[in-house]
mmCIF file of C-alpha atoms in Angstrom:
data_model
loop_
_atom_site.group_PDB
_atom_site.id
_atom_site.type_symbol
_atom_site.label_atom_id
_atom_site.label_comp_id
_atom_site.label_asym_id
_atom_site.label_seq_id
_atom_site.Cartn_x
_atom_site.Cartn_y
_atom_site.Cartn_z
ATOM 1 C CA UNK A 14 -19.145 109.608 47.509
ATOM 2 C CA UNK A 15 -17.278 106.131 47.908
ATOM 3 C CA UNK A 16 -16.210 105.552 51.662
ATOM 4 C CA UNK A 17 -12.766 106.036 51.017
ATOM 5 C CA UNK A 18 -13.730 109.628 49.471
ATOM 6 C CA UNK A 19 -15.549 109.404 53.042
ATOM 7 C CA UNK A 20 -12.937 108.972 54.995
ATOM 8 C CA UNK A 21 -10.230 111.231 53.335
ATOM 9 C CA UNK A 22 -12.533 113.853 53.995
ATOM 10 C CA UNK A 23 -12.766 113.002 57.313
ATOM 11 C CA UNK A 24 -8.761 113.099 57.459
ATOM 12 C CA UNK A 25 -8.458 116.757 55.750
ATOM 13 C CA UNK A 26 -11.124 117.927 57.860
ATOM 14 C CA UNK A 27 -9.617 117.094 61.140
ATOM 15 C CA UNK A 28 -6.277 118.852 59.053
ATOM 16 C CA UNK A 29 -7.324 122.043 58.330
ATOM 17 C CA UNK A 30 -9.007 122.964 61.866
ATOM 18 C CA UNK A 31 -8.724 122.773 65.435
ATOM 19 C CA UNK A 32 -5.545 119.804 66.531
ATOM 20 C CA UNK A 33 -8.971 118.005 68.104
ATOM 21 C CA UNK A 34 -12.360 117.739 67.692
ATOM 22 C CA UNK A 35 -15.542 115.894 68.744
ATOM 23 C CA UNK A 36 -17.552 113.701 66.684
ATOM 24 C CA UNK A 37 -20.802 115.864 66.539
ATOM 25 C CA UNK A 38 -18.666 118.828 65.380
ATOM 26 C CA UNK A 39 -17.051 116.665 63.015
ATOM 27 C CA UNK A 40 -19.658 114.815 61.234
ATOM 28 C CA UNK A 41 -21.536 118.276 61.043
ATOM 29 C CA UNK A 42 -18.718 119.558 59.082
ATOM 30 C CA UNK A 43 -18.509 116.755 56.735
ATOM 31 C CA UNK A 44 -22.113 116.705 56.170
ATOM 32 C CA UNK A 45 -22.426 113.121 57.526
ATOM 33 C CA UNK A 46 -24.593 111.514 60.663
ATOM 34 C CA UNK A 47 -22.807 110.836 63.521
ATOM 35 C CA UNK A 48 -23.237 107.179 62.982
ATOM 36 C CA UNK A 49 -21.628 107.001 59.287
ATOM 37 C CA UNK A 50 -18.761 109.208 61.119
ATOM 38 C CA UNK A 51 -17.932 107.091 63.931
ATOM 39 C CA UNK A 52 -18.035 104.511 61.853
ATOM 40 C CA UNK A 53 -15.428 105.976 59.480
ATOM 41 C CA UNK A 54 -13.546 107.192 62.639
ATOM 42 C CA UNK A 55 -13.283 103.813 63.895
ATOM 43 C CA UNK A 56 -11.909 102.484 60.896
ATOM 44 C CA UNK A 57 -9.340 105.410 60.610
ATOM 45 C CA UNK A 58 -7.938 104.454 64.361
ATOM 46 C CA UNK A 59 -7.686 100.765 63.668
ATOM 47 C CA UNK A 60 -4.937 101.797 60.816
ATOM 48 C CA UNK A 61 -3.695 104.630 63.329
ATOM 49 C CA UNK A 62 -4.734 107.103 60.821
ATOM 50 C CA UNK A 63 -6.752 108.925 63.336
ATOM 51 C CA UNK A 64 -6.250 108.808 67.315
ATOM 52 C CA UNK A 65 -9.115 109.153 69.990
ATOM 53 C CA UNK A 66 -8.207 110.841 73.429
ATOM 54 C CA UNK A 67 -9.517 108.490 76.220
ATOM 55 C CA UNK A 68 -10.241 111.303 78.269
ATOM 56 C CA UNK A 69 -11.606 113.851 76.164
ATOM 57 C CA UNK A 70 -12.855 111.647 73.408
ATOM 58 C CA UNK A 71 -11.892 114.084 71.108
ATOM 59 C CA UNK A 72 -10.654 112.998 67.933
ATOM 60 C CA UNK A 73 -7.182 114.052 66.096
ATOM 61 C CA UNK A 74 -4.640 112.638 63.326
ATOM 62 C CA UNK A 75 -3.370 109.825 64.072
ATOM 63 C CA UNK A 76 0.673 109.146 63.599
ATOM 64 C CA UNK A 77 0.036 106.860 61.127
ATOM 65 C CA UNK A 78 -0.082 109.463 58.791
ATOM 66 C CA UNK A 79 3.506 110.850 59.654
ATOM 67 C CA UNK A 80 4.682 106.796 58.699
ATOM 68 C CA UNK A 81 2.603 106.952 55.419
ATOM 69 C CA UNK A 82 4.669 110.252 55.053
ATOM 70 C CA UNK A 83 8.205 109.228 55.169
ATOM 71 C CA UNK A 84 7.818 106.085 53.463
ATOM 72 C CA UNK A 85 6.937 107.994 50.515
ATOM 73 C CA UNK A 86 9.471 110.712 50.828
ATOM 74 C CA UNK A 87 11.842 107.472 50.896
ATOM 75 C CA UNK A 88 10.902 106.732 48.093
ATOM 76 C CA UNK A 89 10.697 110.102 46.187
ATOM 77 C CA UNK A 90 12.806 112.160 48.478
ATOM 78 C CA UNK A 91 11.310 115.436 47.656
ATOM 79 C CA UNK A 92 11.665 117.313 50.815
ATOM 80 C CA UNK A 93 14.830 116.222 51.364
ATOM 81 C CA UNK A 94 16.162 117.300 48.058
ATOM 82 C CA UNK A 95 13.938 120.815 47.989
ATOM 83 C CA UNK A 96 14.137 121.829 50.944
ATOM 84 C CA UNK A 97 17.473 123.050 51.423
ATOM 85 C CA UNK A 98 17.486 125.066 48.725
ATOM 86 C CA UNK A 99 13.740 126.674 49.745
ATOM 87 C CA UNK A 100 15.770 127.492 53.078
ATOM 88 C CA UNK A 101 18.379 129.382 51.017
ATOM 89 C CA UNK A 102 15.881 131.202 48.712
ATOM 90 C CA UNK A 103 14.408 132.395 52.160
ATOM 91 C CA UNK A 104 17.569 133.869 53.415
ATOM 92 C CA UNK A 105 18.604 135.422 50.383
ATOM 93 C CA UNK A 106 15.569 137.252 50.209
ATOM 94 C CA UNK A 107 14.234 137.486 53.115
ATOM 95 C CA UNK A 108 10.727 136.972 52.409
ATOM 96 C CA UNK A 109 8.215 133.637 52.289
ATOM 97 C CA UNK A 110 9.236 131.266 50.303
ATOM 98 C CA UNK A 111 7.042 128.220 49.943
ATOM 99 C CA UNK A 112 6.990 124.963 47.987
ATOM 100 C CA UNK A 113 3.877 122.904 46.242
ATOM 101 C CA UNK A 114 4.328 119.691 44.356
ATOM 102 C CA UNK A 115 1.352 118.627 41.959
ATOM 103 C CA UNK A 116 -1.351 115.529 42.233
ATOM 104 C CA UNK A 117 -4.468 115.448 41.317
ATOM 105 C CA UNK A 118 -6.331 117.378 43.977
ATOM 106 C CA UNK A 119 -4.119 119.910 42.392
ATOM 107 C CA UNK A 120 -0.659 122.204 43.568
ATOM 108 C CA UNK A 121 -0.218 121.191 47.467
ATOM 109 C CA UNK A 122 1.803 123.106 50.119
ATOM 110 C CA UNK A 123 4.035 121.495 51.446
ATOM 111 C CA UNK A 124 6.967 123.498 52.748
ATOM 112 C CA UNK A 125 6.983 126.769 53.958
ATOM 113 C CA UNK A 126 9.696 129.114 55.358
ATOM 114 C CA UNK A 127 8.109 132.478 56.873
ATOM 115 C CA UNK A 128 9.673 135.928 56.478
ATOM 116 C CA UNK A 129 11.311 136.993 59.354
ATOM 117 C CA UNK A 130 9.883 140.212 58.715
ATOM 118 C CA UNK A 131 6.706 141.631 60.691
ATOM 119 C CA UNK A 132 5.070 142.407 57.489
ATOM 120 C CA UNK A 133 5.122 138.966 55.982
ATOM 121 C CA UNK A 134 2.839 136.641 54.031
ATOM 122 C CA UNK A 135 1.827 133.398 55.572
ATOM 123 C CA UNK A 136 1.079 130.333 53.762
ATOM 124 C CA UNK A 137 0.239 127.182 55.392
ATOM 125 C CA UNK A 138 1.396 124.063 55.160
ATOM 126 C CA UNK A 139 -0.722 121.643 53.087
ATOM 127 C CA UNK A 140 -2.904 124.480 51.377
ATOM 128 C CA UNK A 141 -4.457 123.603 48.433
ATOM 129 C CA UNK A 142 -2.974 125.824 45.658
ATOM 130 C CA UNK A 143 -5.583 127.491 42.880
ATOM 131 C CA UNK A 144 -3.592 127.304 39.727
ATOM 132 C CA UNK A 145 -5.685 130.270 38.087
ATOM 133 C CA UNK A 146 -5.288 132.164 41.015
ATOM 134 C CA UNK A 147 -1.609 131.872 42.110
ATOM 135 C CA UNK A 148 1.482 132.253 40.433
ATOM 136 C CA UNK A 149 2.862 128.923 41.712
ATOM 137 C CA UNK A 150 -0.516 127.384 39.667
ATOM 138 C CA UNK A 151 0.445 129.420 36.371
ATOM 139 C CA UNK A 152 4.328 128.524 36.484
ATOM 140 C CA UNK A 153 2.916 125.188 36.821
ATOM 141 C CA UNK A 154 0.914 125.218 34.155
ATOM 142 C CA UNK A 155 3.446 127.158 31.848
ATOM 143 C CA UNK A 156 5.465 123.736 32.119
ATOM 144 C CA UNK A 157 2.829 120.979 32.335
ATOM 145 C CA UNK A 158 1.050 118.724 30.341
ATOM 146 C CA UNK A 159 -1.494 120.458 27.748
ATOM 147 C CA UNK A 160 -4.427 117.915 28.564
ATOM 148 C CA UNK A 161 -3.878 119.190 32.344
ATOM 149 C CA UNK A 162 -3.121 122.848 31.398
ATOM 150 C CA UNK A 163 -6.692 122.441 28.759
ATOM 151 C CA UNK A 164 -8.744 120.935 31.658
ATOM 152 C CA UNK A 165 -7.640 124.220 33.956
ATOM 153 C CA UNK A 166 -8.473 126.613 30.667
ATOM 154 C CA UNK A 167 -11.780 124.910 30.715
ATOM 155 C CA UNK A 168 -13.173 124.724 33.992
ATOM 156 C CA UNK A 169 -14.392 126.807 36.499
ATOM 157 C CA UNK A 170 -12.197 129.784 37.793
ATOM 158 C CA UNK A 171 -13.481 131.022 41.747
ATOM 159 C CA UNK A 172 -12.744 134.995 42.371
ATOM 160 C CA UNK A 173 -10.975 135.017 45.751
ATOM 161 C CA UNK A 174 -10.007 138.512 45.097
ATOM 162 C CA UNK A 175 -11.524 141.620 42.805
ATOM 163 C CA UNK A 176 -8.114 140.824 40.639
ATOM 164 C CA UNK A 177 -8.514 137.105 40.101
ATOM 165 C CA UNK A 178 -8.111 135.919 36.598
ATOM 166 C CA UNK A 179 -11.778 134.567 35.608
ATOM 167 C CA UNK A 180 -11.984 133.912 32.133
ATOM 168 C CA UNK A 181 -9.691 131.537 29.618
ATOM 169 C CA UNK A 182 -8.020 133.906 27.680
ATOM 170 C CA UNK A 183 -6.293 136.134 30.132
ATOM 171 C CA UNK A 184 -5.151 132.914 31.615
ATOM 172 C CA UNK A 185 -3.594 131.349 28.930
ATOM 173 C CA UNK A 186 -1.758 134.867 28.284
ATOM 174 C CA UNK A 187 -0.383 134.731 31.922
ATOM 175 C CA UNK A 188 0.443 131.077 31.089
ATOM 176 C CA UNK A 189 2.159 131.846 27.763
ATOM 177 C CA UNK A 190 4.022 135.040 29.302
ATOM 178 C CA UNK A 191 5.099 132.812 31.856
ATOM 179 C CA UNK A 192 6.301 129.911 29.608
ATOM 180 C CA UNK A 193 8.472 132.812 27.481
ATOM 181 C CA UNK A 194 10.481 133.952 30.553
ATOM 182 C CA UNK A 195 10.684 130.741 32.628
ATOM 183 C CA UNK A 196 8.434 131.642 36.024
ATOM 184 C CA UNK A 197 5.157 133.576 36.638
ATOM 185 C CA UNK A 198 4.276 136.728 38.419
ATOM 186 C CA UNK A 199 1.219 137.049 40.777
ATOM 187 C CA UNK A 200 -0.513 139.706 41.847
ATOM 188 C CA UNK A 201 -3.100 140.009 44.651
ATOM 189 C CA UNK A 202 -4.938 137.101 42.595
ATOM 190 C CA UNK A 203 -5.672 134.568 45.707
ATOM 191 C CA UNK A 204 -4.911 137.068 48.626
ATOM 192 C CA UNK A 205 -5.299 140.778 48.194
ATOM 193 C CA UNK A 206 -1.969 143.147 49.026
ATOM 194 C CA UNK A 207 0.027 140.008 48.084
ATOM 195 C CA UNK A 208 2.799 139.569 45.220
ATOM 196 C CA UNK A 209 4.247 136.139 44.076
ATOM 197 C CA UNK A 210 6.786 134.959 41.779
ATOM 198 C CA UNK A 211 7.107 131.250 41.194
ATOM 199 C CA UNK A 212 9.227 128.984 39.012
ATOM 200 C CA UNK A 213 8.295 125.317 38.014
ATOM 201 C CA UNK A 214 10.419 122.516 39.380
ATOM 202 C CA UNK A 215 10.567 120.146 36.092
ATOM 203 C CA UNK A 216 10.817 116.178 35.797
ATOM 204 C CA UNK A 217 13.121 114.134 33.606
ATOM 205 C CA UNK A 218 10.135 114.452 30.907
ATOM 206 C CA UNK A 219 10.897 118.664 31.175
ATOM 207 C CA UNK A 220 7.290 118.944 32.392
ATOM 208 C CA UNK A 221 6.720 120.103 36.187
ATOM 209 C CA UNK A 222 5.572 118.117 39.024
ATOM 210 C CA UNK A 223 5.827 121.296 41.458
ATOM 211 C CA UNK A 224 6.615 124.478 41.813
ATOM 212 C CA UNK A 225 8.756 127.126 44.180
ATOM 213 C CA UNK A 226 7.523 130.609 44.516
ATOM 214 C CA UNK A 227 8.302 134.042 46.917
ATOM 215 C CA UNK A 228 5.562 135.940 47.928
ATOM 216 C CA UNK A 229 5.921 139.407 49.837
ATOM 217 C CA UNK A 230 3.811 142.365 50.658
ATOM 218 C CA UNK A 231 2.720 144.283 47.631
ATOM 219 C CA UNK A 232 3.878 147.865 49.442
ATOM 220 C CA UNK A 233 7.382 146.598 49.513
ATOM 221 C CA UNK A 234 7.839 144.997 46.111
ATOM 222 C CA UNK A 235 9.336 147.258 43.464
ATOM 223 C CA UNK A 236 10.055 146.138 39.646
ATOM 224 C CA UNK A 237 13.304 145.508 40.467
ATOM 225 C CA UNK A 238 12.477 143.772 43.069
ATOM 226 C CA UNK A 239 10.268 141.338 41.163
ATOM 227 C CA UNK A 240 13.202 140.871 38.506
ATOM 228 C CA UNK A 241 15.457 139.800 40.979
ATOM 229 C CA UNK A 242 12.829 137.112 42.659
ATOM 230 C CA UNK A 243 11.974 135.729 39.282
ATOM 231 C CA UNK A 244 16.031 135.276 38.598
ATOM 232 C CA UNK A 245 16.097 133.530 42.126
ATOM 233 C CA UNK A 246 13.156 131.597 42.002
ATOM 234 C CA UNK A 247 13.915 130.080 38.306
ATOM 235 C CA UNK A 248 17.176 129.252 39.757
ATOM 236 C CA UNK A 249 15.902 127.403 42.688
ATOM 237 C CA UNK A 250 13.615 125.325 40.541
ATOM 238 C CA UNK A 251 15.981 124.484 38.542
ATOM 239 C CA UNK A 252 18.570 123.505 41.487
ATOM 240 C CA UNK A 253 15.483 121.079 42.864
ATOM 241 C CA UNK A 254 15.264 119.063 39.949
ATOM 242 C CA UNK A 255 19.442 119.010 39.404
ATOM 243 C CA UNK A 256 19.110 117.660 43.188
ATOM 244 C CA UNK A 257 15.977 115.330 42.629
ATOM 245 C CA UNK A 258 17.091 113.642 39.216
ATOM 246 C CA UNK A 259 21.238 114.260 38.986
ATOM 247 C CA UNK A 260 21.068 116.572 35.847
ATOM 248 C CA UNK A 261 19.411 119.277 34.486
ATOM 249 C CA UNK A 262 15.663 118.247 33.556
ATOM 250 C CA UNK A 263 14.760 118.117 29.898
ATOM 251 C CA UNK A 264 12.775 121.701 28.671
ATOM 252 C CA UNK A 265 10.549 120.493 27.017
ATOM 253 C CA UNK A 266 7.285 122.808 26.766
ATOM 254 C CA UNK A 267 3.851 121.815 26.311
#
């Protein structure tokens, strides 16, 4: 592992746990001595990646981060063009609605509005999205490239459930069905008692580089129910991209 792999590690780890942490608890969680991880950490404060409390000595992220952020989203204004209409998805159907856009660590959370509902599903921010496993991934993959959509067929697909898709063929007939009717339905493949629809948001080039999806308590979600979230959420994704590139994205299908 190079030490920038190193030290993005280091950043997701102190992201996905506790707001602080100490360096043994750290570097025991990344697999590294506490030497290599100071080390690292050091580096990661002197570009205010990472922060240090002086009296704790606990380590957290740094607000450097939240700069990196918004000069990107200046200069692909994403949230700013999706999120509005995520907020009015949520509203209209009063269940979670959450947003991923695509890189190559794969489909990343990164907005999420909460039912208001007791029963609700929760998905948090900056989750890593399994595209075999979701319905976000498969609308994704209905609309993307085929060397990306070959290299998912191909490789290895975790169970998180007992109804996880785990072999090619039934995923590239969830991908297909999806592809015919322009979004993907989900069920109880990454979280058991869970049902998703999702829609892809498409470039210029009519592939996707995200996608939009509802997700609600199986118990509550009838047939019609899931035709009237798949007309919403195909909607919405096709709002974002109006939004992000002034017209209606090419639709173009791999």
């Amino acid at each position: 592992m190079s030490t920038v792999a190193k030290a993005i590690s280091l950043l997701e780890l102190l992201g996905s746990g506790a707001p602080e942490a100490a360096l043994a608890d750290i570097a025991k969680a990344a697999g590294f001595d506490k030497a290599t991880t100071r080390r690292l950490l050091v580096s990661l404060i002197a570009q205010g990646l990472v922060e240090q409390d002086e009296a704790t000595r606990f380590y957290r992220l740094g607000a450097g981060l939240t700069r990196l952020a918004l000069m990107r989203e200046a200069q692909f204004p994403f949230l700013r063009m999706a999120v509005p209409v995520v907020d009015a998805l949520a509203a209209e159907t009063g269940e979670t609605v959450h947003l991923s856009e695509y890189s190559r660590r794969g489909l990343i959370t990164v907005h999420v509005v909460e039912s208001p509902k007791a029963n609700r599903v929760s998905v948090p921010p900056g989750e890593v999205l399994p595209m075999h496993a979701t319905a976000s991934g498969i609308a994704f993959l209905a609309f993307t490239e085929e060397r990306i959509r070959e290299a998912i067929l191909a490789g290895p697909m975790p169970a998180f459930t007992p109804f996880t898709i785990g072999d090619a063929n039934t995923l590239a007939e969830q991908v297909a069905a999806a592809r015919a009717r322009g979004h993907s339905i989900g069920s109880q493949g990454f979280e058991e008692g869970v049902m998703s629809v999702a829609a892809p948001v498409l470039g210029t080039d009519g592939y996707a580089i995200g996608a939009i999806a509802v997700a609600a308590p199986r118990v509550r979600t009838q047939k019609a129910d899931i035709e009237r979230l798949g007309i919403g959420v195909t909607a919405a994704g096709r709002e974002i991209g109006e939004r992000l590139f002034g017209r209606l994205p090419g639709q173009k299908r791999a």
